Short mmCIF file of C-alpha atoms in Angstrom, two decimals:
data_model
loop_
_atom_site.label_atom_id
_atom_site.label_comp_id
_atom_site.label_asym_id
_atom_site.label_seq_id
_atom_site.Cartn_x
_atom_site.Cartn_y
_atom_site.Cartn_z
CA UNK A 1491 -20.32 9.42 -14.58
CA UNK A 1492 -21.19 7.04 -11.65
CA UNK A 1493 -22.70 9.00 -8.67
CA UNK A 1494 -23.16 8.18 -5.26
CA UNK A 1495 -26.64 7.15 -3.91
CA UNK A 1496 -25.51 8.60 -0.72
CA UNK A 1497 -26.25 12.54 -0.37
CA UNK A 1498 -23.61 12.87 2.15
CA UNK A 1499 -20.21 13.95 0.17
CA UNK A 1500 -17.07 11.89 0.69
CA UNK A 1501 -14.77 14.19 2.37
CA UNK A 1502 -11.60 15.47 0.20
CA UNK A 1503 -9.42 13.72 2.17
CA UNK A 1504 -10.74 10.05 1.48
CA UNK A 1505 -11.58 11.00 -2.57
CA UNK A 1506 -7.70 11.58 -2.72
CA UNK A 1507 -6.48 8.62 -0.74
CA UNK A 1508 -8.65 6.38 -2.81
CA UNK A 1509 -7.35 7.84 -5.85
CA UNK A 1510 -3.96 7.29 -4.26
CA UNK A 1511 -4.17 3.99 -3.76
CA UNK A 1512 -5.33 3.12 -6.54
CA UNK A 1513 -2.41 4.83 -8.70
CA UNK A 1514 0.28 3.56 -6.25
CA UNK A 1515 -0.88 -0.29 -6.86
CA UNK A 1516 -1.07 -0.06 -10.95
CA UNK A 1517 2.13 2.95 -11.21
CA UNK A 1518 4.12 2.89 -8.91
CA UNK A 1519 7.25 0.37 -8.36
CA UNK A 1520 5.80 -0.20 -4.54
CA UNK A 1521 2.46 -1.66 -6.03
CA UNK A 1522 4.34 -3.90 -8.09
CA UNK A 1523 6.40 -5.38 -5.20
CA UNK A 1524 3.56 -5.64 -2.89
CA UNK A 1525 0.00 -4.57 -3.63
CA UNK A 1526 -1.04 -6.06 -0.45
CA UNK A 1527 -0.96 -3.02 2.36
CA UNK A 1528 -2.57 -0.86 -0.36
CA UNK A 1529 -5.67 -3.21 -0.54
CA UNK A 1530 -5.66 -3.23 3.51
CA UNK A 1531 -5.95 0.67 3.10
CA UNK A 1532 -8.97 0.18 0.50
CA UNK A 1533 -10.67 -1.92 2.93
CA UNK A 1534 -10.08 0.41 5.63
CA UNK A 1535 -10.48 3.87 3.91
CA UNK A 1536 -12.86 3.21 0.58
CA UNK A 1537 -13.84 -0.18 0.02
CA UNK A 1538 -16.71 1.47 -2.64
CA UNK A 1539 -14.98 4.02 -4.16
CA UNK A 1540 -15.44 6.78 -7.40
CA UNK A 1541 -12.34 7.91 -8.88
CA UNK A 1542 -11.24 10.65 -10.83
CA UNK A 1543 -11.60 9.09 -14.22
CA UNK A 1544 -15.36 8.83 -13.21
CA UNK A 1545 -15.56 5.20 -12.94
CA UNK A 1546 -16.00 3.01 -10.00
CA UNK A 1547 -13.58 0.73 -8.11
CA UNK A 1548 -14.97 -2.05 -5.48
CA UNK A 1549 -12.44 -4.07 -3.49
CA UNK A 1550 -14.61 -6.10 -1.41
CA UNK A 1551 -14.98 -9.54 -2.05
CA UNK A 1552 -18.90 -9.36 -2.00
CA UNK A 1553 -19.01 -6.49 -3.84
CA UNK A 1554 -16.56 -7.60 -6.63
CA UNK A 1555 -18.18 -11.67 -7.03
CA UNK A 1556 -21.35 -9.64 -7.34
CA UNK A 1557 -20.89 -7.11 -9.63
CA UNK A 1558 -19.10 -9.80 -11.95
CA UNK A 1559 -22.32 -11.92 -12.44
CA UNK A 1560 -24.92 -9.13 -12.81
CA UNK A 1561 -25.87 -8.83 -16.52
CA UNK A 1562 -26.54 -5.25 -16.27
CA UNK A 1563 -22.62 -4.54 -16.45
CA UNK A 1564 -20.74 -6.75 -19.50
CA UNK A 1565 -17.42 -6.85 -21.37
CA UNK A 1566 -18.80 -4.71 -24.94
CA UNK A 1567 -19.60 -1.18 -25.77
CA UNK A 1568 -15.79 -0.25 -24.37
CA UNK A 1569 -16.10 3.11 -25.61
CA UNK A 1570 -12.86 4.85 -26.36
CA UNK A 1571 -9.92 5.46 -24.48
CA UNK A 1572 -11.18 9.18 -23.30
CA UNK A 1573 -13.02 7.08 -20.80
CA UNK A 1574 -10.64 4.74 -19.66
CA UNK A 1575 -8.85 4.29 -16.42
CA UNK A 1576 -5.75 3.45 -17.94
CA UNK A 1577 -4.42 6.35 -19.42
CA UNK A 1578 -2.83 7.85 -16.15
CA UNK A 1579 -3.67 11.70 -17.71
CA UNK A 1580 -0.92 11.53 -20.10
CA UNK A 1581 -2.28 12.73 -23.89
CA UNK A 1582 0.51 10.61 -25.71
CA UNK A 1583 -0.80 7.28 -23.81
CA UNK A 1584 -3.90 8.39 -24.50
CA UNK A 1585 -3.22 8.47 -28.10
CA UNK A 1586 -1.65 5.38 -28.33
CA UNK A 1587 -4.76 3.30 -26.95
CA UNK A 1588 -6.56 5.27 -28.91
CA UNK A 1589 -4.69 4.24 -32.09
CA UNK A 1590 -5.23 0.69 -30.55
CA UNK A 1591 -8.45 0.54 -29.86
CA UNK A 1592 -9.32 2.31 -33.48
CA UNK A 1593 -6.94 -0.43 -35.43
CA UNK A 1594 -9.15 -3.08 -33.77
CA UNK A 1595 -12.64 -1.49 -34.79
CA UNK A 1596 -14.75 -3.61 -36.99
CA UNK A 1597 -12.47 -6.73 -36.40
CA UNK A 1598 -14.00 -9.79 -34.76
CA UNK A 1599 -13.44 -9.68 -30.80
CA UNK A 1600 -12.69 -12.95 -28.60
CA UNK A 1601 -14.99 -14.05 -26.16
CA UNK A 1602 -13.04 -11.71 -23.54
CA UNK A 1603 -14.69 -8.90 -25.07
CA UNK A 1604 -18.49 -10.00 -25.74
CA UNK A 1605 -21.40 -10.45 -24.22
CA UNK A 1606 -24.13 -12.66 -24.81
CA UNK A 1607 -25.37 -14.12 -27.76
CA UNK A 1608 -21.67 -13.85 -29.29
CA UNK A 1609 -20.01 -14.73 -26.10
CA UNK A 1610 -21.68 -17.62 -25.11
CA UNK A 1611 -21.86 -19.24 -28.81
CA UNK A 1612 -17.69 -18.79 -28.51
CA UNK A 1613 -17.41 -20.16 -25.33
CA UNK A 1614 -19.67 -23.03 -26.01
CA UNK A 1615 -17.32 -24.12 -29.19
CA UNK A 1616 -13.94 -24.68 -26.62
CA UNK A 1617 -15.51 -24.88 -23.11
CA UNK A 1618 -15.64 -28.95 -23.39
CA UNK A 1619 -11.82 -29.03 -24.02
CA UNK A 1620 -11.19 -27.29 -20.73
CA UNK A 1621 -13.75 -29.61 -18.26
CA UNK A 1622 -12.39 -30.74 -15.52
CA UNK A 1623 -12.89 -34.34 -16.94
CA UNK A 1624 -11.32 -33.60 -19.98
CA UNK A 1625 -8.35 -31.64 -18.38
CA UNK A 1626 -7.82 -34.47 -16.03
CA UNK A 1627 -7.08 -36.44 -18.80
CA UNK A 1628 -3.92 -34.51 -19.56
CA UNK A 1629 -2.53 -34.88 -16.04
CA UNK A 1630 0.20 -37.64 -17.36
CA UNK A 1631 0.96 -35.79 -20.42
CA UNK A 1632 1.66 -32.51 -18.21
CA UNK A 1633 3.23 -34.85 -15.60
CA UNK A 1634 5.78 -35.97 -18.47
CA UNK A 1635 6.61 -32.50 -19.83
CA UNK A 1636 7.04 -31.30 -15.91
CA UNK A 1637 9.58 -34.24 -15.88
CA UNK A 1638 11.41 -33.37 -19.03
CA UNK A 1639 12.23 -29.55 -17.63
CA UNK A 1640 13.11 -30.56 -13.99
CA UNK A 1641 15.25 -32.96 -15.56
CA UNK A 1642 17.50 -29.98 -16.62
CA UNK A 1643 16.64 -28.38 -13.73
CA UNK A 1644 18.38 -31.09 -11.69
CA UNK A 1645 21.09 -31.92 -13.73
CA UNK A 1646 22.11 -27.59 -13.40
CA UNK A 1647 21.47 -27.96 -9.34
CA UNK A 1648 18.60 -25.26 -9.71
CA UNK A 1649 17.34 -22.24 -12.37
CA UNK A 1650 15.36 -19.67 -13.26
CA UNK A 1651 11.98 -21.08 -12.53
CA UNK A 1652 10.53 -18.63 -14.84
CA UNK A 1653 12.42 -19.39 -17.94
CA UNK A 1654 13.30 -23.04 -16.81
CA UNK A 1655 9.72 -24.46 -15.64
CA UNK A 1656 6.89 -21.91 -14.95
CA UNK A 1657 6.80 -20.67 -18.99
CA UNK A 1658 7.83 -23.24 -20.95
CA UNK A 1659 5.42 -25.56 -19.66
CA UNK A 1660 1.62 -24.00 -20.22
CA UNK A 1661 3.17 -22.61 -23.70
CA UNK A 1662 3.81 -26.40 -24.61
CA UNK A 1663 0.47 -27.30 -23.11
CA UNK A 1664 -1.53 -24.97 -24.70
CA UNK A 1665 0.25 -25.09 -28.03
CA UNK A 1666 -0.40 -28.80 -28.13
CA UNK A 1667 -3.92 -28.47 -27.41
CA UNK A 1668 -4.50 -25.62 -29.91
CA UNK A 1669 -1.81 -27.73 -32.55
CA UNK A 1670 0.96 -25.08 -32.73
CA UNK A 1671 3.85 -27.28 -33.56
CA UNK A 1672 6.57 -27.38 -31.24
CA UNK A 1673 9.40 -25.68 -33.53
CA UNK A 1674 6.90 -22.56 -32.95
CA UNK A 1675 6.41 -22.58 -29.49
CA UNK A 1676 9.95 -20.26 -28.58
CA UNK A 1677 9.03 -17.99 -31.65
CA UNK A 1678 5.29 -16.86 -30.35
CA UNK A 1679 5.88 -16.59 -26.36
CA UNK A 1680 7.40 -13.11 -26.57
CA UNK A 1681 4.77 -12.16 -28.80
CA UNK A 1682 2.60 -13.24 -26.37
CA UNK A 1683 4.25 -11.52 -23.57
CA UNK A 1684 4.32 -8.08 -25.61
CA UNK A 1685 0.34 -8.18 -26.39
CA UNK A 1686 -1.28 -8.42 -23.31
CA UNK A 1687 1.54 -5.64 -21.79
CA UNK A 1688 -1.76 -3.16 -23.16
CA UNK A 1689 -3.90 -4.04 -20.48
CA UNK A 1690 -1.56 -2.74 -17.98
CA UNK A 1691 -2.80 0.70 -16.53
CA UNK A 1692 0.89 1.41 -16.46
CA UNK A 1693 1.70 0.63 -19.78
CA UNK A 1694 4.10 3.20 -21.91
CA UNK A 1695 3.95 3.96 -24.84
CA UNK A 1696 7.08 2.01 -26.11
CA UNK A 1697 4.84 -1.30 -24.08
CA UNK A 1698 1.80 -0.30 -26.16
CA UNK A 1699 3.54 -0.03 -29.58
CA UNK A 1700 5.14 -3.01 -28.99
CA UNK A 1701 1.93 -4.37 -28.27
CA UNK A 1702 0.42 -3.54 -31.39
CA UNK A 1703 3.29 -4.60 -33.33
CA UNK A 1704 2.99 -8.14 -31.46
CA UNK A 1705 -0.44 -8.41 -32.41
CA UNK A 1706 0.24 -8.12 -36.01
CA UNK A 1707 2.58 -10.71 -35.56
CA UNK A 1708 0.86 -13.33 -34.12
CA UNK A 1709 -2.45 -12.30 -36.68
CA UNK A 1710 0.06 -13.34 -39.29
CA UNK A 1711 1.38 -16.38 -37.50
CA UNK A 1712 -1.88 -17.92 -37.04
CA UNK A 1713 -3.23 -16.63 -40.10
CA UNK A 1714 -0.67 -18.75 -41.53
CA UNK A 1715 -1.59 -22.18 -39.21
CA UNK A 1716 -4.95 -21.55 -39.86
CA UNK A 1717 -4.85 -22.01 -43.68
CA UNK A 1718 -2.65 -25.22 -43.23
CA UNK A 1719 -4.76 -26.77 -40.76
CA UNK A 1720 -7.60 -25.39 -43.48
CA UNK A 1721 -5.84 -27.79 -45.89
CA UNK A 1722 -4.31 -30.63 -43.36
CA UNK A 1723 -7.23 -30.60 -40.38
CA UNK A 1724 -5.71 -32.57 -37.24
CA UNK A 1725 -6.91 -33.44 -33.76
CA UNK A 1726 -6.61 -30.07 -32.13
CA UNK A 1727 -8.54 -27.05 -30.48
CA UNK A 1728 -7.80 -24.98 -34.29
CA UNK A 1729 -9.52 -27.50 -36.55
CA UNK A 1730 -12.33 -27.82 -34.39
CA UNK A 1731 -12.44 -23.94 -34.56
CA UNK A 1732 -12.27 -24.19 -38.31
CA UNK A 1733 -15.00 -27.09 -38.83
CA UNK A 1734 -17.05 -24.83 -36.96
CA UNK A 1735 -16.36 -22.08 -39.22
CA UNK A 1736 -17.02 -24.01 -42.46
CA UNK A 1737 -19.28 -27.15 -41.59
CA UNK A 1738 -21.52 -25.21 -38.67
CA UNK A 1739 -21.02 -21.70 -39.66
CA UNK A 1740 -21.38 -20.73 -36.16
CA UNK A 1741 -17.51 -18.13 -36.22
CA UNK A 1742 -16.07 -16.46 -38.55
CA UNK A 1743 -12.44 -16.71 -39.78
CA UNK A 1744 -11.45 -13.72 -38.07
CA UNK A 1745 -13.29 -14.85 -34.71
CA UNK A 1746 -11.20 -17.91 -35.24
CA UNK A 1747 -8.29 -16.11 -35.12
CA UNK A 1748 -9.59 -14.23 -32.60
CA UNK A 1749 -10.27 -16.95 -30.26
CA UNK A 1750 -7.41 -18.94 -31.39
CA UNK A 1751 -4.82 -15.45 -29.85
CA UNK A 1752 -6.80 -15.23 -26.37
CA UNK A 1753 -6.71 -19.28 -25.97
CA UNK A 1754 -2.95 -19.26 -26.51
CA UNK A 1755 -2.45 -15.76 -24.77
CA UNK A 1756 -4.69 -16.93 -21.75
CA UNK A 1757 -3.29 -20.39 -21.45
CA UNK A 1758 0.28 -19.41 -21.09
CA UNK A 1759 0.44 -15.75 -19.13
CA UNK A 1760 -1.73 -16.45 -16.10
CA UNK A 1761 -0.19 -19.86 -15.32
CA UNK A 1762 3.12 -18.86 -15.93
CA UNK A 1763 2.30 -16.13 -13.14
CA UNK A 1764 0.35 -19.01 -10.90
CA UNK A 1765 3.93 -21.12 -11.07
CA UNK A 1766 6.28 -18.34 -10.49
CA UNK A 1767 3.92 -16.36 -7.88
CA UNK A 1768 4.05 -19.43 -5.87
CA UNK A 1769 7.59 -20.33 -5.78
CA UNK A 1770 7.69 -17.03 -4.92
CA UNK A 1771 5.74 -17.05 -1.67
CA UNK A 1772 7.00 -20.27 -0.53
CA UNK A 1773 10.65 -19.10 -0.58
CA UNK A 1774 9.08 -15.50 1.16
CA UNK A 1775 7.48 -18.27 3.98
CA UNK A 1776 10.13 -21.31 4.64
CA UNK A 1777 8.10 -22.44 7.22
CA UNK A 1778 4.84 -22.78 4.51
CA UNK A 1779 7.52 -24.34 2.31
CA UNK A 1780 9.22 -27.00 4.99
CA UNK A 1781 5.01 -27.87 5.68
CA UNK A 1782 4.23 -28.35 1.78
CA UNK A 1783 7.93 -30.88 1.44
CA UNK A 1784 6.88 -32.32 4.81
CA UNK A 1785 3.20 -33.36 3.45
CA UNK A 1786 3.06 -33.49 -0.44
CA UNK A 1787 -0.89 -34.04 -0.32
CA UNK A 1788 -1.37 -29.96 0.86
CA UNK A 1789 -0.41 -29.07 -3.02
CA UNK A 1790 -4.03 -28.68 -4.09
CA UNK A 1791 -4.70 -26.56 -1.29
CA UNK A 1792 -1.25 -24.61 -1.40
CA UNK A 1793 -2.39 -23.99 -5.04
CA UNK A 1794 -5.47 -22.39 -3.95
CA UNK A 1795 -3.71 -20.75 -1.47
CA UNK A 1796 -1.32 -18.99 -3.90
CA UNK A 1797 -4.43 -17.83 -6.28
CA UNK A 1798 -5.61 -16.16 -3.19
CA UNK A 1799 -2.55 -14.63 -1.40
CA UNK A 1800 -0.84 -13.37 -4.62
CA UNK A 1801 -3.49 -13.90 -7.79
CA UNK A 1802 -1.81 -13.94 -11.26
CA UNK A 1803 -4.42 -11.72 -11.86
CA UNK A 1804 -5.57 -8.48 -9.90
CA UNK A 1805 -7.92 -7.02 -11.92
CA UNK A 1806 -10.82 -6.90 -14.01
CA UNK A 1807 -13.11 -4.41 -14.95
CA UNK A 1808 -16.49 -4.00 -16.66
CA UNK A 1809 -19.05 -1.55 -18.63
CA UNK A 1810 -22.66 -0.64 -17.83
CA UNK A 1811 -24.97 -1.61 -19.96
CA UNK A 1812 -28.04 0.01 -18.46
CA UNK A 1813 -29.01 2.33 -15.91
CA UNK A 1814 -28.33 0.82 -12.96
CA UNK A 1815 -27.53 0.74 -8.68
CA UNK A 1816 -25.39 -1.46 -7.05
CA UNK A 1817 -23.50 -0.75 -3.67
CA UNK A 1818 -24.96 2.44 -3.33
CA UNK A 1819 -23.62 3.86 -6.38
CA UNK A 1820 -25.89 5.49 -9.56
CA UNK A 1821 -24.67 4.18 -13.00
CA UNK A 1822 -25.20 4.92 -16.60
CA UNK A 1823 -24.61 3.14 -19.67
CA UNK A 1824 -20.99 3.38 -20.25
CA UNK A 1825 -19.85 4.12 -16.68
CA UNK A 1826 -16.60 1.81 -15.72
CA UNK A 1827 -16.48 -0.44 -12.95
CA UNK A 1828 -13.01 -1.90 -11.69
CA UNK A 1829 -13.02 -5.20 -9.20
CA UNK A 1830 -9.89 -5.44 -7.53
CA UNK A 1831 -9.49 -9.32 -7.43
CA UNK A 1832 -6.63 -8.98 -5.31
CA UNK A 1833 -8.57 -6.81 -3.05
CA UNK A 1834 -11.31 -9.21 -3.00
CA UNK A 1835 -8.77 -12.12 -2.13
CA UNK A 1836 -7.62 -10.43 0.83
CA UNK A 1837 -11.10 -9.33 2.22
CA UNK A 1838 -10.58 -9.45 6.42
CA UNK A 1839 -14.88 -9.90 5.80
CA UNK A 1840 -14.10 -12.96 4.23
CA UNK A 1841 -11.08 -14.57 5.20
CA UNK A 1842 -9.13 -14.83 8.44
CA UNK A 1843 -6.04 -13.10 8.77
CA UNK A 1844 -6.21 -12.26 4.90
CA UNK A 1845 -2.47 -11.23 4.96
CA UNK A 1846 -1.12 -14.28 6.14
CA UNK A 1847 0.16 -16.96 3.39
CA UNK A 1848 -1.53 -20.35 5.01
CA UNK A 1849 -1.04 -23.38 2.71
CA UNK A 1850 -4.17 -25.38 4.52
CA UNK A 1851 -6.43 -22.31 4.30
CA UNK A 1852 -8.19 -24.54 1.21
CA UNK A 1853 -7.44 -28.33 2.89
CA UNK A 1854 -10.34 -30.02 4.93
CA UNK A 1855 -14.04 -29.56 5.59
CA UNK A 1856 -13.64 -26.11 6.56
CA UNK A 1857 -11.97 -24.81 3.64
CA UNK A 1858 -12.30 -20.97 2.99
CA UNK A 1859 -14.51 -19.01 0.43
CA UNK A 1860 -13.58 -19.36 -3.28
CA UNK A 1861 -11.12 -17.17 -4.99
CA UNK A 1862 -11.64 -14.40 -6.79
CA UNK A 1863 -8.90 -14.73 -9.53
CA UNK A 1864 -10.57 -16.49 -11.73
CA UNK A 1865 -13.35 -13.91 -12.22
CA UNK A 1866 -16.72 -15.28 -11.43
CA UNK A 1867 -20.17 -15.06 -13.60
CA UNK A 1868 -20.81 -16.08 -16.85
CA UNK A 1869 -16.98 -15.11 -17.75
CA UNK A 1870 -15.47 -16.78 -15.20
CA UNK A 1871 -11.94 -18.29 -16.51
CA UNK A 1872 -12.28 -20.59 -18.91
CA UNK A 1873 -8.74 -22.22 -18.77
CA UNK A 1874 -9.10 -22.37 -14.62
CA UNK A 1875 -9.27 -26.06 -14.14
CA UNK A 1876 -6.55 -26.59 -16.25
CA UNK A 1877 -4.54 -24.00 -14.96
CA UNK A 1878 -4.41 -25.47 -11.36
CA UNK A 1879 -3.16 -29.02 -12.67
CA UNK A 1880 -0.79 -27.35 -14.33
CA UNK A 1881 0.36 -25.82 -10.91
CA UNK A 1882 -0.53 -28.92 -9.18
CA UNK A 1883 2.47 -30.89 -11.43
CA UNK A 1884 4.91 -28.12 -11.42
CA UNK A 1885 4.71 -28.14 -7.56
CA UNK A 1886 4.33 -31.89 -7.01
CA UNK A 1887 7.40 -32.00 -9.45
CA UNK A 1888 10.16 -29.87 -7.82
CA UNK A 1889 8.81 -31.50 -4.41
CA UNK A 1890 9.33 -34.91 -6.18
CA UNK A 1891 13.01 -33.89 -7.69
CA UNK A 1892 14.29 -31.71 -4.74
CA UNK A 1893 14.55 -31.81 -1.60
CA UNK A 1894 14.85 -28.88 -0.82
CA UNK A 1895 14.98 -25.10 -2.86
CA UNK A 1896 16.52 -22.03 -2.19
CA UNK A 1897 16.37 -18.22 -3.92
CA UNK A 1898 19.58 -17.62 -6.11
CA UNK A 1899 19.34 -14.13 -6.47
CA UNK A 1900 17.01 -11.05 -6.61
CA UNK A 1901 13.65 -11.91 -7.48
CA UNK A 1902 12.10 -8.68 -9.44
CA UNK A 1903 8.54 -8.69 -10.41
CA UNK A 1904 7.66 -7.17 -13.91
CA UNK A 1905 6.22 -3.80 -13.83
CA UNK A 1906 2.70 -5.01 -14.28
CA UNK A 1907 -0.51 -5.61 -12.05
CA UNK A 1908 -3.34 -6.67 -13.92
CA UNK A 1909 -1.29 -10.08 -15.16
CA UNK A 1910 0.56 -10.09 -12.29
CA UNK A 1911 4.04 -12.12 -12.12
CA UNK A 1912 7.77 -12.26 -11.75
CA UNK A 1913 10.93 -11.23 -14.46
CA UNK A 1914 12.99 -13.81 -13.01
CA UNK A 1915 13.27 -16.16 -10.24
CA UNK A 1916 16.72 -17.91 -9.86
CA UNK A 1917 17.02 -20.77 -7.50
CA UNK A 1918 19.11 -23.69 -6.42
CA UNK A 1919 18.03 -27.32 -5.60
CA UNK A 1920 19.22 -30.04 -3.74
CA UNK A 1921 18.14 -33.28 -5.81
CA UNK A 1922 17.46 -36.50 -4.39
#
């Protein structure tokens, strides 16, 4: 159990509101909606603090960028789910990941989950597809496919962003870099969707079942692609994954499946969340929105901006792998450590008036720290270039076909915080 360096005890009073805080962003329907005056409160009240599950939970954005690229504390030796955070002290969750995380014993794990050697021979078989160079040569192909759903878009005088723009297009981008044919795409995105619903802290029990369920599914799915593009190799992220398999014998089929899930899954949650998160906040801020119409060449920034203010992704967490200090806390192997991203993004230590949504926070010479969203260390996002150009077009897009955009309706998020992002978000759209 992590311990404090510190012989002074926190008082009673600031254990619980720690604990509080941290339940009310990751259960509670106010979290969902806005996590953002809870991380004000972890700043304020316990910026390092030691929860009831025993593990640790940082917030500050020096603490968090830290913690994430020291080598003492990695992604294996997860342990089992009587240690995890997640379980909310309910025996039937606890249970369920347990069944989870005992169906996936002895199967090969995605980079997400290793440490070096294993992670960084993974990584180093896809990490050239994702380059900045290499992603930049996509731009016109993403361009294109951001044409082909605003043209609907246009032609209906508005949409659900979500279902009309934000997921369709980095499930057709990913699934044509991977080489899922197209007639697939619709048929694995709920899949998708149901999977990574188990690394929710909120998750119940019907979401982890389903989860499971969707994991067979897509095992079988690409199980199935694998062994055609076995037979039939093409110019795509999978056969490269399988000529490494058979001609380099640096994976193994299942850690080609493996990778071949988290690629796919990766690729098209977070910047479904990126698209929809910053509609979002631009319809929340009409002034931020009028600027961004007004001056087309703030889009880069704005993207930044969005990662910051409202990350697709709050949350990551880590293991100990040896005895261990760091901000005055005592760890053991096995001792949990949760960065709050979000926290970290909002830092008042960091960045001026955290709270406020400012689309030229990341334009000019003085542009403001790095996120945290995408992580940071040696498993810092792998997809993150191409992620923002994938923004980058949506945005330039509806700027490009509309002149204007307005919200249609309610716009709910989906009960979850670590993949943070919205059930629906109608609009209508004045085309030019």
């Amino acid at each position: 159990m992590v311990t404090r360096l510190d012989t002074d005890e926190v008082s009673p009073q600031v254990q619980q509101q720690g604990d509080h805080l941290f339940a009310t962003i990751f259960f509670t329907p106010e979290g969902y909606a806005d996590p953002i005056p809870s991380y004000r409160a972890f700043h304020e009240t316990a910026p390092v603090h030691v929860s009831a599950f025993g593990g640790a939970v940082l917030s500050q954005y020096e603490h968090c960028r830290a913690l994430l690229r020291d080598n003492r504390f990695g992604n294996g030796a997860r342990g089992d789910s009587n240690d995890s955070p997640f379980i909310a002290g309910n025996p039937e969750i606890m249970a369920v990941r347990q069944e989870i995380i005992d169906r996936q014993a002895g199967g090969a794990q995605s980079m997400l989950g290793l440490d070096p050697p294993d992670h960084t021979r993974q990584r180093s078989l896809v990490s050239r597809a994702f380059t900045p160079r290499t992603v930049e040569k996509l731009r016109p192909r993403i361009t294109a496919q951001v044409e082909n759903y605003l043209d609907v878009m246009v032609a209906n005088g508005g949409g659900d962003i979500m279902d009309d723009l934000a997921m369709p297009l980095p499930v057709s981008v990913i699934s044509e870099m991977l080489g899922v044919p197209a007639d697939d795409w619709p048929g694995i995105r709920e899949p998708v969707t149901a999977l990574v619903a188990s690394l929710e802290p909120g998750a119940t029990i019907d979401e982890l079942r389903a989860s499971m369920d969707a994991r067979d599914t897509l095992i079988n799915y690409f199980g199935e692609l694998i062994e055609r593009r076995t037979a039939e190799p093409a110019d795509d992220l999978i056969s490269g994954l399988i000529a490494a398999r058979d001609e380099h014998d640096k994976l193994s089929n299942d850690e080609v499946m493996a990778v071949t899930i988290l690629l796919f899954a990766a690729g098209a949650e977070t910047t479904t969340n990126l698209i929809g998160n910053g509609v979002n906040a631009l319809l929340s801020h009409p002034d931020q929105m009028e600027r961004l119409w007004n001056d087309p060449s703030l889009v880069s920034a704005m993207v930044d901006e969005v990662l910051r203010y409202d990350s697709p992704v709050q949350l990551d967490g880590r293991t100990c792998m040896e005895p261990a200090e760091f901000a005055g806390l005592s760890f053991e192997p096995g001792d949990r450590v949760i960065t709050l991203l979000g926290g970290a993004n909002h830092d008042p230590a960091v960045f001026d008036d955290p709270n406020r949504f400012d689309i030229g926070r990341y334009a000019g010479e003085t542009a403001a720290e790095p996120v945290m969203s995408f992580g940071s260390g040696i498993h810092y996002c792998l997809g993150a270039n191409l992620a923002k150009v994938e923004a980058q077009e949506a945005f330039s897009g509806l700027i490009r076909r509309f002149s204007s955009i307005e919200a249609a309706g309610e716009r709910p998020f989906r009960q979850r915080m670590v993949l943070r992002g919205l059930e629906k978000l109608p609009i209508t759209g004045t085309p030019r």
